[in-house]
Amino acid sequence: MKKILLNENDIPRAWYNVLPDLPAPLPPPLNPGTGKPLTPDLLQPLFPDALIEQEMSPQRWIPIPEDVLNVYRLWRPTPLVRAERFEQALKTPARIYYKNESLSPAGSHKPNTAVPQAYYNMKEGVKRLATETGAGQWGSALAMACCFFGLKCLVYMVKCSFEQKPFRRSLMHLWGADVHPSPSATTQCGRAILAVDPHSPGSLGMAISEAVEVAAQNPDTKYSLGSVLNHVLMHQTVTGLETKKQLEMIGERPDVIVGCVGGGSNFAGLVLPFWPDKAEGRPMRFLAVEPAACPTISRGPYAYDFGDTAKLTPLLKMHTLGHGFVPPAFHSGGLRYHGMAPIVSALASHGAVEAAALRQNVCFEAAQLFARTEGIVPAPETSHALRAVVEEALAAKQSKQERVIVFLFSGHGHFDLNAYDAYLAGQLADDEYPQEKIAKALKDLPAV
Ligand SMILES: *Cc1c(COP(=O)(O)O)cnc(C)c1O
């Protein structure tokens, strides 16, 4: 079978919260002022109560509100697709399946959390959401979600992407958002960064600082984050829950589950619903793929750090390259964050998640093979998962093993064609992040 399809009434009715099933309690977020675990009241200026509750909830299943399901129905359930033509091109005995999240209106998995976040804010009377975006996938997903629930949306877009990716900016405008290049002169922390470096290319850490500052100073505005936090990963479990059902329908068991990681949300959404099986001893590998230019799990320590450059956020225990990290301007804007979701970091430190760090040219090569065999043009972020899948498939060929590989196809690359032009022209740099810069950024880790 090529496509494994579900019916609308197969959309999950509850998200899976992994917190009660982790091998050890997740280290709590800390108040940077006191070094003590954060109390919920400190989060109240930034997030609605419902999301703060989800962030710390001990409850395994959280019901999905009917109004959210109604929006999910616009594109969910998504198909699980067997990449047979891709397999044939690789001459592999492995069977490769992808969960196609590029079919959402915004073209990525991000609306899976943007929609509930906008919904809960609307329910609690919030008028506007402020957020950051890298390449624009998150900003556009949130702009669309705000549009559905009558909220205003303010987006700080990393400056180098604002300039490189004009079409996602257009999409955000179409869905009614205000978009500023970050660092900007509209916030105190933006002005402070510009005073030191007027030509700063920006970073997600800086854009987060700007959005958090606006939310903290305006009672009608709250902040929204597209990855990293527990509730965001939980909203993304709709993909893994559907995939589980789809694999059961055809009697397949995954040997390895693969996803690219920026903050960790698409990867976690796919793998977490399989965690209870793995924890019980079913052999299954979880592989997180990151860029060599932003090797958060592979080369960053597991330590408490700020989520943003201006140190406005609580401290999270996570793999980090340091909150001062400014990645080189490579093309996977969605994978340029200095930190990693605390849940993914904890599972990695437990040995349950493996990481691979790949250079961008080999990723684009795999993406081109995918486009030429399966048709869809992958987002540059997704190309990292694809390259790892190629390597798994070739390893299966070498060892003459059947192997079931499942990966999350996180988004399409229709707005990233300038990156493909650069790849085809042989102009993509293949930087690894230099060790001395990592060492320098890590010097500023907060002492706890
Ligand atoms: C944002 C994004 C990512 C990375 O973010 P995660 O939170 O790690 O999932 C990956 N792929 C696409 C297409 C994205 O838009």
Coordinates of C-alpha atoms and ligand atoms in Angstrom, one line a residue:
M1 CA 0.0 0.0 0.0
K2 CA 1.3 3.5 -0.9
K3 CA -0.7 5.7 1.5
I4 CA -2.1 4.6 4.8
L5 CA -5.2 6.8 5.3
L6 CA -7.3 7.4 8.4
N7 CA -10.8 8.8 8.6
E8 CA -11.7 12.1 10.2
N9 CA -13.0 10.3 13.3
D10 CA -9.5 8.8 13.8
I11 CA -8.0 12.2 14.7
P12 CA -6.9 11.7 18.3
R13 CA -9.3 13.0 21.0
A14 CA -6.5 13.6 23.5
W15 CA -2.8 14.6 23.4
Y16 CA -0.3 12.3 25.0
N17 CA 1.6 13.9 27.9
V18 CA 4.9 11.9 28.4
L19 CA 5.8 13.6 31.8
P20 CA 4.4 10.8 34.0
D21 CA 6.1 8.2 31.9
L22 CA 9.7 9.6 31.8
P23 CA 12.4 7.5 33.4
A24 CA 13.0 10.2 36.0
P25 CA 11.1 13.4 36.9
L26 CA 12.0 16.2 34.5
P27 CA 14.3 18.7 36.2
P28 CA 12.1 21.7 36.9
P29 CA 12.5 25.2 35.3
L30 CA 14.3 27.5 37.7
N31 CA 13.8 31.1 38.6
P32 CA 17.0 32.8 37.5
G33 CA 16.8 35.3 40.4
T34 CA 16.6 32.8 43.2
G35 CA 17.9 29.5 41.6
K36 CA 14.7 27.9 43.0
P37 CA 12.1 26.0 41.0
L38 CA 9.8 28.3 39.2
T39 CA 6.4 29.0 40.6
P40 CA 3.5 29.1 38.1
D41 CA 2.7 32.8 38.9
L42 CA 5.9 33.9 37.3
L43 CA 4.7 32.5 34.0
Q44 CA 1.3 34.2 34.2
P45 CA 2.3 37.4 32.4
L46 CA 3.5 35.3 29.5
F47 CA 1.1 32.3 29.1
P48 CA -2.6 31.6 29.7
D49 CA -3.4 29.4 32.7
A50 CA -4.5 26.4 30.6
L51 CA -1.1 26.2 29.0
I52 CA 0.8 26.7 32.3
E53 CA -1.2 23.8 33.7
Q54 CA -0.4 21.6 30.7
E55 CA 3.3 22.5 31.0
M56 CA 3.5 20.9 34.4
S57 CA 0.6 18.4 34.2
P58 CA 1.0 14.9 35.8
Q59 CA -2.0 13.7 33.7
R60 CA -1.2 11.3 30.9
W61 CA -4.0 12.2 28.5
I62 CA -5.2 15.8 27.9
P63 CA -8.5 16.1 26.0
I64 CA -8.4 18.1 22.8
P65 CA -11.1 20.8 22.8
E66 CA -13.8 20.4 20.2
D67 CA -13.0 23.9 18.7
V68 CA -9.4 22.8 18.2
L69 CA -10.5 19.5 16.6
N70 CA -12.7 21.5 14.2
V71 CA -9.6 23.3 12.9
Y72 CA -7.4 20.2 12.9
R73 CA -10.1 18.7 10.5
L74 CA -9.1 21.2 7.8
W75 CA -6.0 19.0 7.1
R76 CA -5.9 16.2 9.7
P77 CA -5.5 13.2 9.7
T78 CA -2.5 13.3 7.5
P79 CA -1.4 10.3 5.5
L80 CA 1.5 8.0 6.4
V81 CA 3.2 7.3 3.0
R82 CA 5.5 4.4 2.0
A83 CA 8.4 6.0 0.1
E84 CA 8.7 3.1 -2.3
R85 CA 10.2 5.0 -5.2
F86 CA 12.8 6.5 -2.9
E87 CA 13.6 3.0 -1.5
Q88 CA 14.0 1.7 -5.1
A89 CA 16.4 4.5 -5.9
L90 CA 18.5 3.5 -2.9
K91 CA 18.2 -0.2 -3.7
T92 CA 17.5 -0.9 0.0
P93 CA 15.6 -3.8 1.6
A94 CA 14.4 -1.3 4.2
R95 CA 10.8 -0.1 4.2
I96 CA 10.6 3.7 4.6
Y97 CA 7.4 5.5 5.7
Y98 CA 6.9 9.2 6.1
K99 CA 4.2 11.1 8.1
N100 CA 3.4 13.9 5.8
E101 CA 3.0 17.1 7.9
S102 CA 3.7 19.3 4.9
L103 CA 0.0 19.1 4.1
S104 CA -1.2 21.7 6.6
P105 CA -2.2 25.1 5.2
A106 CA 1.0 26.6 6.5
G107 CA 3.1 23.8 5.0
S108 CA 4.6 22.3 8.2
H109 CA 3.8 20.6 11.4
K110 CA 3.6 23.9 13.3
P111 CA -0.1 24.5 13.2
N112 CA -0.6 21.4 15.4
T113 CA 0.4 23.6 18.3
A114 CA -0.3 27.1 17.0
V115 CA -4.1 26.3 16.8
P116 CA -4.5 25.1 20.5
Q117 CA -2.2 27.9 21.7
A118 CA -4.3 30.6 20.0
Y119 CA -7.5 28.8 21.2
Y120 CA -6.5 28.8 24.9
N121 CA -5.4 32.4 24.8
M122 CA -8.7 33.5 23.2
K123 CA -10.6 31.6 25.8
E124 CA -8.8 33.5 28.6
G125 CA -9.5 36.9 27.0
V126 CA -6.1 37.6 25.5
K127 CA -6.2 40.1 22.6
R128 CA -2.8 39.6 21.0
L129 CA 0.1 37.1 20.8
A130 CA 3.7 38.0 20.4
T131 CA 6.2 35.6 19.1
E132 CA 9.5 35.0 17.3
T133 CA 10.2 33.2 14.1
G134 CA 13.3 32.0 12.2
A135 CA 12.6 31.1 8.6
G136 CA 8.9 32.1 9.1
Q137 CA 7.2 28.7 9.5
W138 CA 6.2 29.3 13.1
G139 CA 5.2 32.9 12.5
S140 CA 3.0 31.9 9.6
A141 CA 1.4 29.0 11.5
L142 CA 0.6 31.3 14.5
A143 CA -0.6 34.1 12.2
M144 CA -3.1 31.6 10.6
A145 CA -4.2 30.3 14.0
C146 CA -4.7 33.8 15.4
C147 CA -6.8 34.6 12.4
F148 CA -9.1 31.6 13.1
F149 CA -9.7 32.7 16.8
G150 CA -9.8 36.5 16.3
L151 CA -6.5 37.4 17.9
K152 CA -3.8 39.9 16.7
C153 CA -0.4 38.5 16.0
L154 CA 3.0 40.3 16.4
V155 CA 6.0 38.5 14.9
Y156 CA 9.7 39.2 15.4
M157 CA 11.4 37.5 12.5
V158 CA 15.2 36.8 12.6
K159 CA 16.7 39.6 10.4
C160 CA 18.7 37.4 8.0
S161 CA 15.6 35.3 7.3
F162 CA 13.4 38.4 7.0
E163 CA 15.7 39.4 4.2
Q164 CA 16.2 35.9 2.7
K165 CA 12.6 34.6 2.9
P166 CA 10.3 37.4 1.7
F167 CA 7.4 35.0 0.8
R168 CA 6.8 33.7 4.3
R169 CA 6.7 37.3 5.4
S170 CA 4.0 37.8 2.7
L171 CA 2.1 34.8 4.0
M172 CA 2.1 36.3 7.6
H173 CA 0.9 39.6 6.2
L174 CA -1.9 37.8 4.3
W175 CA -3.0 36.1 7.5
G176 CA -3.0 39.5 9.2
A177 CA 0.2 39.5 11.4
D178 CA 2.5 42.5 12.0
V179 CA 6.1 41.4 11.3
H180 CA 9.3 43.1 12.4
P181 CA 12.9 42.1 11.6
S182 CA 14.8 41.2 14.7
P183 CA 16.8 42.8 16.4
S184 CA 14.5 45.8 16.0
A185 CA 14.3 49.3 17.4
T186 CA 10.8 48.6 18.8
T187 CA 12.0 47.0 22.1
Q188 CA 14.6 47.8 24.8
C189 CA 16.5 44.6 24.3
G190 CA 16.5 45.0 20.5
R191 CA 17.9 48.5 20.8
A192 CA 20.6 47.3 23.2
I193 CA 21.7 44.6 20.7
L194 CA 21.7 47.1 17.8
A195 CA 23.8 49.5 19.8
V196 CA 26.6 46.9 20.0
D197 CA 26.1 45.5 16.6
P198 CA 24.0 47.5 14.1
H199 CA 24.4 44.8 11.5
S200 CA 23.5 41.8 13.7
P201 CA 21.9 39.1 11.5
G202 CA 19.7 38.2 14.5
S203 CA 19.0 34.9 16.2
L204 CA 16.1 33.1 17.6
G205 CA 17.4 33.9 21.1
M206 CA 17.3 37.6 20.3
A207 CA 13.8 37.4 18.7
I208 CA 12.5 35.6 21.7
S209 CA 13.8 38.3 24.0
E210 CA 11.9 40.9 22.0
A211 CA 8.6 39.0 21.9
V212 CA 8.8 38.2 25.7
E213 CA 9.6 41.9 26.5
V214 CA 6.4 43.0 24.6
A215 CA 4.3 40.4 26.3
A216 CA 5.6 41.2 29.8
Q217 CA 4.9 44.9 29.3
N218 CA 1.4 44.7 27.8
P219 CA -1.5 43.2 29.8
D220 CA -3.5 42.3 26.7
T221 CA -0.6 40.5 25.0
K222 CA 0.8 37.1 25.8
Y223 CA 3.8 35.2 24.4
S224 CA 3.7 32.1 22.3
L225 CA 6.6 29.7 21.6
G226 CA 6.6 27.3 18.7
S227 CA 8.8 24.5 20.1
V228 CA 10.9 23.5 23.1
L229 CA 8.3 23.7 25.9
N230 CA 6.5 20.6 27.2
H231 CA 3.0 21.7 26.1
V232 CA 4.2 22.3 22.6
L233 CA 5.7 18.9 22.3
M234 CA 2.5 17.4 23.7
H235 CA 0.3 19.2 21.1
Q236 CA 2.6 17.7 18.4
T237 CA 1.8 14.1 19.6
V238 CA -1.2 14.1 17.3
T239 CA 1.3 13.0 14.6
G240 CA 2.8 10.1 16.5
L241 CA -0.6 8.9 17.8
E242 CA -1.9 8.9 14.2
T243 CA 1.2 7.2 13.0
K244 CA 0.9 4.4 15.6
K245 CA -2.6 3.7 14.4
Q246 CA -1.5 3.7 10.8
L247 CA 1.4 1.3 11.4
E248 CA -0.9 -1.0 13.3
M249 CA -3.3 -1.1 10.4
I250 CA -0.6 -2.6 8.1
G251 CA 1.0 -4.7 10.8
E252 CA 4.4 -2.8 10.8
R253 CA 6.6 -2.1 13.8
P254 CA 9.2 0.6 13.5
D255 CA 12.9 -0.3 14.0
V256 CA 14.0 3.3 13.9
I257 CA 12.1 6.6 14.1
V258 CA 13.8 9.7 12.7
G259 CA 13.1 13.4 12.8
C260 CA 15.1 16.7 12.4
V261 CA 15.5 18.7 15.5
G262 CA 15.5 22.5 16.0
G263 CA 13.8 22.9 19.3
G264 CA 12.7 19.2 19.2
S265 CA 8.9 19.5 18.6
N266 CA 8.3 17.6 15.4
F267 CA 10.7 14.8 16.4
A268 CA 9.1 14.5 19.9
G269 CA 5.6 14.6 18.4
L270 CA 6.4 11.5 16.4
V271 CA 8.5 9.5 18.9
L272 CA 6.9 10.2 22.3
P273 CA 3.7 8.1 21.7
F274 CA 6.1 5.2 21.0
W275 CA 8.1 5.8 24.2
P276 CA 6.0 3.6 26.5
D277 CA 6.7 0.6 24.1
K278 CA 10.4 1.4 24.1
A279 CA 10.5 1.8 27.8
E280 CA 8.9 -1.6 28.2
G281 CA 11.8 -3.1 26.2
R282 CA 10.6 -3.2 22.6
P283 CA 13.7 -2.7 20.5
M284 CA 13.3 0.6 18.7
R285 CA 15.7 3.5 18.1
F286 CA 14.9 7.2 18.2
L287 CA 17.2 9.3 16.0
A288 CA 17.3 13.1 16.2
V289 CA 19.1 14.9 13.4
E290 CA 20.6 18.3 13.7
P291 CA 22.8 20.5 11.5
A292 CA 26.6 20.4 11.9
A293 CA 26.4 24.2 12.1
C294 CA 24.1 24.0 15.2
P295 CA 24.9 20.7 16.9
T296 CA 22.9 21.2 20.1
I297 CA 22.6 17.6 21.4
S298 CA 25.8 16.3 19.8
R299 CA 28.2 19.0 21.1
G300 CA 26.3 21.1 23.7
P301 CA 26.4 20.1 27.4
Y302 CA 23.2 19.2 29.3
A303 CA 22.9 22.2 31.7
Y304 CA 20.6 24.9 32.9
D305 CA 20.5 27.9 30.5
F306 CA 18.3 30.8 29.5
G307 CA 15.9 30.3 26.6
D308 CA 16.8 33.7 25.1
T309 CA 19.7 36.1 24.6
A310 CA 18.6 38.9 26.9
K311 CA 18.1 36.4 29.8
L312 CA 14.4 37.2 30.3
T313 CA 13.2 33.6 30.4
P314 CA 13.4 31.1 33.2
L315 CA 16.3 28.6 33.2
L316 CA 15.6 25.3 31.5
K317 CA 17.7 22.1 31.9
M318 CA 18.6 21.2 28.3
H319 CA 21.3 20.6 25.8
T320 CA 22.5 24.0 25.0
L321 CA 25.2 25.8 22.9
G322 CA 24.8 28.9 25.2
H323 CA 22.2 31.6 25.1
G324 CA 24.7 33.9 23.4
F325 CA 25.0 31.5 20.5
V326 CA 24.7 33.1 17.0
P327 CA 24.6 30.4 14.4
P328 CA 26.1 31.0 10.9
A329 CA 23.4 31.9 8.3
F330 CA 22.9 28.5 6.9
H331 CA 19.6 27.6 5.2
S332 CA 17.6 25.6 7.7
G333 CA 16.3 28.6 9.6
G334 CA 14.1 26.3 11.7
L335 CA 17.1 24.4 13.1
R336 CA 19.1 27.3 14.4
Y337 CA 18.1 27.5 18.1
H338 CA 20.8 27.3 20.8
G339 CA 18.8 25.0 23.1
M340 CA 16.8 21.7 22.9
A341 CA 13.5 20.7 24.4
P342 CA 14.0 19.6 28.1
I343 CA 12.0 16.4 27.4
V344 CA 14.2 15.5 24.3
S345 CA 17.3 16.5 26.3
A346 CA 16.4 14.3 29.2
L347 CA 15.7 11.3 27.0
A348 CA 19.0 11.9 25.2
S349 CA 20.9 12.0 28.5
H350 CA 19.1 8.8 29.5
G351 CA 20.4 7.2 26.3
A352 CA 16.9 6.8 24.7
V353 CA 17.5 9.4 22.0
E354 CA 20.5 9.2 19.6
A355 CA 21.7 12.3 17.8
A356 CA 23.4 12.9 14.4
A357 CA 24.9 16.2 13.2
L358 CA 24.9 16.6 9.4
R359 CA 26.3 19.1 6.9
Q360 CA 23.9 20.8 4.6
N361 CA 25.1 19.8 1.2
V362 CA 24.6 16.0 1.8
C363 CA 21.1 16.9 3.2
F364 CA 20.2 18.8 0.1
E365 CA 21.4 15.9 -2.0
A366 CA 19.0 13.5 -0.2
A367 CA 16.2 16.1 -0.5
Q368 CA 16.8 16.3 -4.3
L369 CA 16.6 12.5 -4.5
F370 CA 13.4 12.6 -2.6
A371 CA 11.9 15.3 -4.9
R372 CA 13.0 13.3 -7.9
T373 CA 11.4 10.0 -6.7
E374 CA 8.5 11.0 -4.4
G375 CA 7.8 14.4 -6.0
I376 CA 7.5 16.6 -2.9
V377 CA 10.2 19.3 -2.4
P378 CA 11.3 19.0 1.3
A379 CA 11.9 22.0 3.5
P380 CA 15.7 22.4 4.2
E381 CA 15.0 21.4 7.8
T382 CA 13.3 18.2 6.7
S383 CA 16.3 17.4 4.4
H384 CA 18.3 16.6 7.6
A385 CA 15.8 13.8 8.6
L386 CA 16.0 12.6 4.9
R387 CA 19.8 12.3 4.9
A388 CA 19.7 10.3 8.1
V389 CA 17.0 8.0 6.6
V390 CA 19.3 7.5 3.5
E391 CA 22.1 6.4 5.8
E392 CA 19.9 4.1 7.7
A393 CA 18.6 2.6 4.4
L394 CA 22.1 2.1 3.1
A395 CA 23.2 0.5 6.4
A396 CA 20.2 -1.9 6.0
K397 CA 21.4 -2.7 2.5
Q398 CA 24.9 -3.4 3.7
S399 CA 23.8 -5.7 6.4
K400 CA 21.1 -7.3 4.2
Q401 CA 18.5 -6.5 6.9
E402 CA 14.9 -5.6 6.5
R403 CA 14.4 -2.5 8.5
V404 CA 11.3 -0.4 9.0
I405 CA 12.2 3.3 9.0
V406 CA 9.6 5.9 9.9
F407 CA 10.3 9.6 9.7
L408 CA 8.5 12.9 10.1
F409 CA 8.2 14.9 6.9
S410 CA 8.0 18.2 8.8
G411 CA 7.4 20.6 5.9
H412 CA 7.6 21.4 2.2
G413 CA 10.3 23.7 0.7
H414 CA 8.2 25.8 -1.7
F415 CA 9.3 29.0 0.1
D416 CA 12.9 27.8 0.2
L417 CA 13.7 27.6 -3.4
N418 CA 16.5 30.1 -3.2
A419 CA 18.3 27.6 -0.9
Y420 CA 17.9 24.9 -3.6
D421 CA 19.2 27.4 -6.3
A422 CA 22.3 27.9 -4.1
Y423 CA 22.7 24.1 -3.7
L424 CA 22.3 23.5 -7.4
A425 CA 24.9 26.3 -8.2
G426 CA 27.3 24.7 -5.7
Q427 CA 27.2 27.7 -3.5
L428 CA 26.2 26.2 -0.2
A429 CA 28.8 26.5 2.6
D430 CA 29.4 23.4 4.7
D431 CA 30.4 24.9 8.0
E432 CA 30.7 23.0 11.2
Y433 CA 30.4 25.3 14.2
P434 CA 33.9 26.1 15.4
Q435 CA 34.8 24.6 18.8
E436 CA 36.3 27.9 20.1
K437 CA 33.0 29.7 19.5
I438 CA 31.0 27.0 21.3
A439 CA 33.5 27.2 24.2
K440 CA 33.1 31.0 24.3
A441 CA 29.2 30.9 24.2
L442 CA 29.3 28.3 27.0
K443 CA 31.4 30.5 29.3
D444 CA 28.3 32.5 30.1
L445 CA 26.2 29.6 31.3
P446 CA 24.4 30.7 34.5
A447 CA 25.7 29.1 37.7
V448 CA 23.0 27.2 39.6
Ligands
LIG1 C1 10.3 24.7 12.7 C2 10.6 23.5 11.8 C3 11.4 22.5 12.2 C4 12.2 22.5 13.5 O1 11.5 22.7 14.7 P1 11.2 21.6 15.7 O2 10.5 22.2 16.9 O3 12.5 20.9 16.1 O4 10.3 20.6 15.1 C5 11.6 21.4 11.4 N1 11.0 21.4 10.2 C6 10.2 22.4 9.7 C7 9.6 22.3 8.4 C8 9.9 23.5 10.5 O5 9.1 24.4 10.1

